[in-house]
XYZ file of C-alpha atoms in Angstrom:
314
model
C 82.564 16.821 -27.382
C 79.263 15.836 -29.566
C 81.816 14.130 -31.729
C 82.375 11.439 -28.775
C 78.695 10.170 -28.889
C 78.377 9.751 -32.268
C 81.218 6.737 -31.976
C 79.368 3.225 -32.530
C 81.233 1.836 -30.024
C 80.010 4.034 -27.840
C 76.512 4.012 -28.549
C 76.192 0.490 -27.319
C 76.989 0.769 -23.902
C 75.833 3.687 -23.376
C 72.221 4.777 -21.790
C 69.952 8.007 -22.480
C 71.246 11.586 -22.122
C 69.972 13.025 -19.047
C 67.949 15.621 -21.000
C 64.281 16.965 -20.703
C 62.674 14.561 -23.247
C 59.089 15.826 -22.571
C 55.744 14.086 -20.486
C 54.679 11.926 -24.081
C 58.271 10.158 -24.792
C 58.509 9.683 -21.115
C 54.938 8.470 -21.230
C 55.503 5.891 -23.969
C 59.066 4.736 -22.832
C 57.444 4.112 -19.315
C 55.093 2.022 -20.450
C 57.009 -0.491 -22.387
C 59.335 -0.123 -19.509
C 56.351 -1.408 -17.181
C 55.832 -4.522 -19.253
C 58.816 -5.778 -19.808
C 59.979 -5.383 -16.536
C 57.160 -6.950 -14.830
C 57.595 -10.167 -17.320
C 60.969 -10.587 -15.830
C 60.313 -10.063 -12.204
C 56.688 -11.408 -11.846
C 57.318 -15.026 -10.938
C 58.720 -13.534 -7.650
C 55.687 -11.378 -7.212
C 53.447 -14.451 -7.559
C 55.606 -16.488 -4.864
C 55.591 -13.690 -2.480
C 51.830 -13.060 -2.892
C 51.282 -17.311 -2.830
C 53.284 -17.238 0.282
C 51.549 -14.135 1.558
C 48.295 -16.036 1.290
C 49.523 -19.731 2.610
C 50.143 -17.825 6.034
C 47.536 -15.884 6.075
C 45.453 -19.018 5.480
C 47.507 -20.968 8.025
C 46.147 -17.959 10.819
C 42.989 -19.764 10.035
C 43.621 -23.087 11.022
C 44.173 -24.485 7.727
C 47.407 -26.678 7.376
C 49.940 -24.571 5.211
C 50.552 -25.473 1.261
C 54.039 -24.807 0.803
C 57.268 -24.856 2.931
C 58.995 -21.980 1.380
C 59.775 -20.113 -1.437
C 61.569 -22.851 -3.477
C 58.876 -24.943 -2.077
C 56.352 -22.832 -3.916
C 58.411 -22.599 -7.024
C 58.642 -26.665 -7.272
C 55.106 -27.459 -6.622
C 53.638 -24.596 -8.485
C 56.035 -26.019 -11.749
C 54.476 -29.308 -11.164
C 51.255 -28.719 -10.711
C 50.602 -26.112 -13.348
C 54.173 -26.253 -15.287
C 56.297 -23.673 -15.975
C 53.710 -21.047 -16.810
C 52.086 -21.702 -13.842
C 54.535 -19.000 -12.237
C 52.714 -16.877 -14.512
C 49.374 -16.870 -13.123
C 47.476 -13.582 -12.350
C 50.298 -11.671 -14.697
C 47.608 -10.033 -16.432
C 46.453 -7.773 -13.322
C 49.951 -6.918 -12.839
C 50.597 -6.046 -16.404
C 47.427 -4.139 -16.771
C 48.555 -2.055 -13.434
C 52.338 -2.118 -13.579
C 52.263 -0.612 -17.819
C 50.115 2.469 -16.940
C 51.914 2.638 -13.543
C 55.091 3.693 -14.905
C 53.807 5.460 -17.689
C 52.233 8.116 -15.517
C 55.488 7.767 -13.464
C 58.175 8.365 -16.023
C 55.748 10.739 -17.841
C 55.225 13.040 -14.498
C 58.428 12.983 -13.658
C 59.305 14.128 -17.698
C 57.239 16.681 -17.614
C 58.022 17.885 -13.847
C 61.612 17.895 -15.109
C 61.038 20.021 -18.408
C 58.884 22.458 -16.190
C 61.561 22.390 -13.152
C 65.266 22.950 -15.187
C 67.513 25.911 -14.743
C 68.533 28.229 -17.589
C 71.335 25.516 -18.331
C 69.220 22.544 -18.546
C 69.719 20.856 -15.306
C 67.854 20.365 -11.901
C 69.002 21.238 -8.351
C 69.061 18.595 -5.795
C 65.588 20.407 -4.862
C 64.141 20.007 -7.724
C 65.331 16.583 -8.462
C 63.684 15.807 -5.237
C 60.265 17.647 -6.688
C 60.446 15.922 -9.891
C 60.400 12.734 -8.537
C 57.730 13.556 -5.553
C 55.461 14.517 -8.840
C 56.238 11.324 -10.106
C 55.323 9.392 -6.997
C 52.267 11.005 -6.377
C 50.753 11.001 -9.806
C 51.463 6.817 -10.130
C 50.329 6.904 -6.587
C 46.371 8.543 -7.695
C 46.228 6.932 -10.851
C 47.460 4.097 -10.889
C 49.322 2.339 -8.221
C 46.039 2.566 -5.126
C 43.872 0.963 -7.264
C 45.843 -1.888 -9.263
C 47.180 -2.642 -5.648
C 44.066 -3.429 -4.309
C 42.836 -5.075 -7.139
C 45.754 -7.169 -7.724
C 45.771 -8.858 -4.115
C 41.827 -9.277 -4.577
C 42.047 -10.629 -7.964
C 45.365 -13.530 -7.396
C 43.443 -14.618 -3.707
C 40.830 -15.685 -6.011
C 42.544 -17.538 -8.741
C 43.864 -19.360 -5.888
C 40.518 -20.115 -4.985
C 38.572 -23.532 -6.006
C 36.696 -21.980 -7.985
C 37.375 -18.740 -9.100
C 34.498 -16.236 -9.995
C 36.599 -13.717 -11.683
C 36.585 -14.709 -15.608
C 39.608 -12.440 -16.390
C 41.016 -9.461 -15.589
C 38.030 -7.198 -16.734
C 35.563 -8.849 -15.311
C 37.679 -8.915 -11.968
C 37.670 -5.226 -11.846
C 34.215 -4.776 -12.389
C 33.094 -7.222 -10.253
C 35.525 -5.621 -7.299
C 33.951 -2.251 -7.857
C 30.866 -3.449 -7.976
C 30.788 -5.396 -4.323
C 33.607 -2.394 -2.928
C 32.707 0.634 -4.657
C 35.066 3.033 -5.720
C 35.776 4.081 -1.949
C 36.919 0.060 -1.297
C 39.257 0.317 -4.282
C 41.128 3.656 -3.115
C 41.819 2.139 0.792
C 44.553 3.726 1.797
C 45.124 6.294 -0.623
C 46.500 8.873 1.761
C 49.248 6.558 2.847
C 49.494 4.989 -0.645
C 50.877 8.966 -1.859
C 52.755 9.475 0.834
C 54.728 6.325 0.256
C 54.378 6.464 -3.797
C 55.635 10.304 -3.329
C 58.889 9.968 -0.866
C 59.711 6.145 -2.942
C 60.127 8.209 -6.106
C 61.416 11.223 -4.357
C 64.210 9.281 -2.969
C 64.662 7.103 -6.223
C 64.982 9.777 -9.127
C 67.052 11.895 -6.883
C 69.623 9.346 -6.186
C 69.450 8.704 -9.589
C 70.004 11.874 -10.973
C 72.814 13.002 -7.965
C 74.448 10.432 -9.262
C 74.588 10.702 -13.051
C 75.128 14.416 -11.948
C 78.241 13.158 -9.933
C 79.692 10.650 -12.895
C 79.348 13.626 -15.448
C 81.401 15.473 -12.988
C 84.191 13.270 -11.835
C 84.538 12.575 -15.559
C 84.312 15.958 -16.375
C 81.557 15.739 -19.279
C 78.710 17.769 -20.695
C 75.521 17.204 -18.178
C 73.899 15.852 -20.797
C 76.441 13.764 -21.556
C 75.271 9.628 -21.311
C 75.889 7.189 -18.532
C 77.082 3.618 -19.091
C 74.252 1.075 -18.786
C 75.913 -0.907 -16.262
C 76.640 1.732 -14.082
C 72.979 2.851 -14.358
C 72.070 -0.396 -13.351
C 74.317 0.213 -10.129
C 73.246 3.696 -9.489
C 69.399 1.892 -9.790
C 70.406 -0.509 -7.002
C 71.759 2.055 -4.841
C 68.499 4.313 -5.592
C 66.407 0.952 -4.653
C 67.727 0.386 -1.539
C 67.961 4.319 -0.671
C 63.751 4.399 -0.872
C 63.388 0.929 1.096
C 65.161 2.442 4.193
C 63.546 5.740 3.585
C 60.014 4.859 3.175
C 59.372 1.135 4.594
C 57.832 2.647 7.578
C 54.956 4.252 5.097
C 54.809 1.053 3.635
C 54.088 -0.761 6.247
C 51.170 1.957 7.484
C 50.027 1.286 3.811
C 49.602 -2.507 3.930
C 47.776 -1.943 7.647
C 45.407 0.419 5.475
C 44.665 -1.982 2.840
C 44.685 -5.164 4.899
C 41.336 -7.034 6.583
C 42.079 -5.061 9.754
C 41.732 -1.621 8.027
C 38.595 -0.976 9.701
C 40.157 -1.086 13.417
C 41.871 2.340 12.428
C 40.041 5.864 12.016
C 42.970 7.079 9.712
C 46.208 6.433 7.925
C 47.786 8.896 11.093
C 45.848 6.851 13.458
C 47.179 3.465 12.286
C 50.729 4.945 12.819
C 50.088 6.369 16.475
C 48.496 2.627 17.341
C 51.466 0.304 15.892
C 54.283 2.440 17.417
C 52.042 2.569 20.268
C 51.167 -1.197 20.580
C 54.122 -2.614 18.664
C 56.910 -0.183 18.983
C 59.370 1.809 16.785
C 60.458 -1.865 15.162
C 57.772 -2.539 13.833
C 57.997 -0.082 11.515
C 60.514 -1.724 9.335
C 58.883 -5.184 9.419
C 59.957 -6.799 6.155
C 62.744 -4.748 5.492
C 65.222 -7.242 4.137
C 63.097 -9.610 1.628
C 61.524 -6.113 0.238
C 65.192 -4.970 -0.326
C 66.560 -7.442 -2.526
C 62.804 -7.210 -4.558
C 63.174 -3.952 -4.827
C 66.871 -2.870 -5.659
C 66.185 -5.465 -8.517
C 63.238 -4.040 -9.791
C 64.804 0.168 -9.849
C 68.212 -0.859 -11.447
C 66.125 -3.200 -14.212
C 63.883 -0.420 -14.885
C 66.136 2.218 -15.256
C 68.183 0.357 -17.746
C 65.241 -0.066 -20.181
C 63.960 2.638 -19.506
C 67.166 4.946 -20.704
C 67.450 2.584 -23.629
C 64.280 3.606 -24.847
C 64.558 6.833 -24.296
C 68.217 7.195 -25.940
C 66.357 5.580 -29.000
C 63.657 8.005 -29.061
C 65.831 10.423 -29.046
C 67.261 9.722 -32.150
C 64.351 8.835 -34.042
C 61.983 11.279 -32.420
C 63.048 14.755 -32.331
């Protein structure tokens, strides 16, 4: 059987073993995951966030910039060229590296603490794992570089921008918010960090699990890249229909209306009681497509990395 992965064809379509690889590779594989993925999939980010604003603005009686998404993308190109799409990656790259290096490292380390005698997880502690995972990226890293990010591309959009750079942003934003301003929403920002991860590296690993099985192959055995790239979608679009309701309690939370609710609990009872049960999966469709995009590209890199540390690193 080991003979079978040591064939060079073999090795280049294939991803990482499913094995525990410890909290440091995961922590370092994570993190280079983080950047390149965000370089691929930030010019969407800055549209949504650009459109975000435009209504938001429009709310205010101002006359609306842009006319749609492909709207956006034209007049940002001509305006500011190509790059343009680029603005603000900084904040994002700053927040999205260390994001899924606590992530990926968590989860690691959850995962060498949490195997059976044989190596492998349960589907309960696949599900444990990846809560671990969520709510570590969730304290660490994802409630503050959220609230910073939103802060810090509403001003570049500005006239004239007082933030100098990234740096400077963040201690600016602490300064006027305080610590307490940059962790809004924290409660609901684990809860929703915690089930999205949860729900992703479960699906994930179920369904390497199930591959390994069908094809009747070592559970460490490795997974094609493409087909981890499909399990990734599948895994995407599992958390958006599990979690979008926490999501959208988490925007509420970190939006300029925050202050109308005593809690994250108390902004649920008041939009199912004001807006009903629908309301809870506002945004449901353009956050899919985002979001199955971003789990399948991640998780492809990401078991590249680690099937390469794996042979250098032991």
């Amino acid at each position: 059987m080991n003979g079978l992965y040591k064939r060079p064809n073999s090795e280049k379509i294939m991803a990482a073993p499913a094995q525990t690889t410890g909290g440091l590779k995961g922590i370092i594989a994570g993190g280079i995951t983080g950047g390149i993925e965000i370089m691929i999939t930030y010019p969407t980010e800055f549209v949504k966030t650009q459109l975000q604003l435009d209504e938001s603005s429009s709310k205010g009686g101002q006359t609306r910039k842009y006319a749609g998404p492909v709207d956006c993308v034209k007049k940002t190109i001509n305006n500011r060229g190509f790059l343009g799409l680029y603005r603000g990656l900084s904040v994002l790259l700053y927040g999205s590296i260390p994001k899924s290096a606590v992530r990926f490292g968590a989860f690691e380390e959850c995962k060498r603490f949490l195997v059976n005698d044989k190596g492998q997880l349960t589907p309960g502690t696949r599900l444990l794992a990846g809560l671990g995972a969520g709510v570590s990226e969730a304290i660490f890293a994802v409630t503050p570089m959220e609230t910073v990010k939103v802060k810090f591309i509403h001003d570049q959009n500005s006239a004239n921008p007082k933030y100098r750079g990234f740096f400077h942003g963040v201690r600016e934003i602490v300064k006027q918010y305080g610590i307490g301003g940059v962790y809004k929403g924290v409660t609901a920002t684990i809860i929703k960090q915690g089930s999205n991860q949860a729900i992703r590296f479960f699906v994930m690993e179920s369904l390497k699990a199930e591959y390994r099985k069908l094809k009747n192959l070592d559970h460490n055995a490795p997974v094609p890249v493409l087909l981890t790239g499909v399990f990734g979608l599948i895994a995407g679009a599992a958390s958006v229909f599990g979690n979008t309701p926490v999501d959208v309690v988490k925007t509420r939370m970190q939006g300029l209306e925050a202050n109308k609710y005593k809690n994250t609990f108390d902004c649920a009872v008041q939009i199912m009681k004001n807006e009903g049960p629908k309301a809870f999966y506002k945004g449901t469709v353009p956050r899919l497509s985002r979001v199955c995009l971003d789990v399948a590209i991640t998780f492809m890199i990401y078991d590249k990395f680690i099937e390469v540390f794996n042979k250098v690193w032991k």
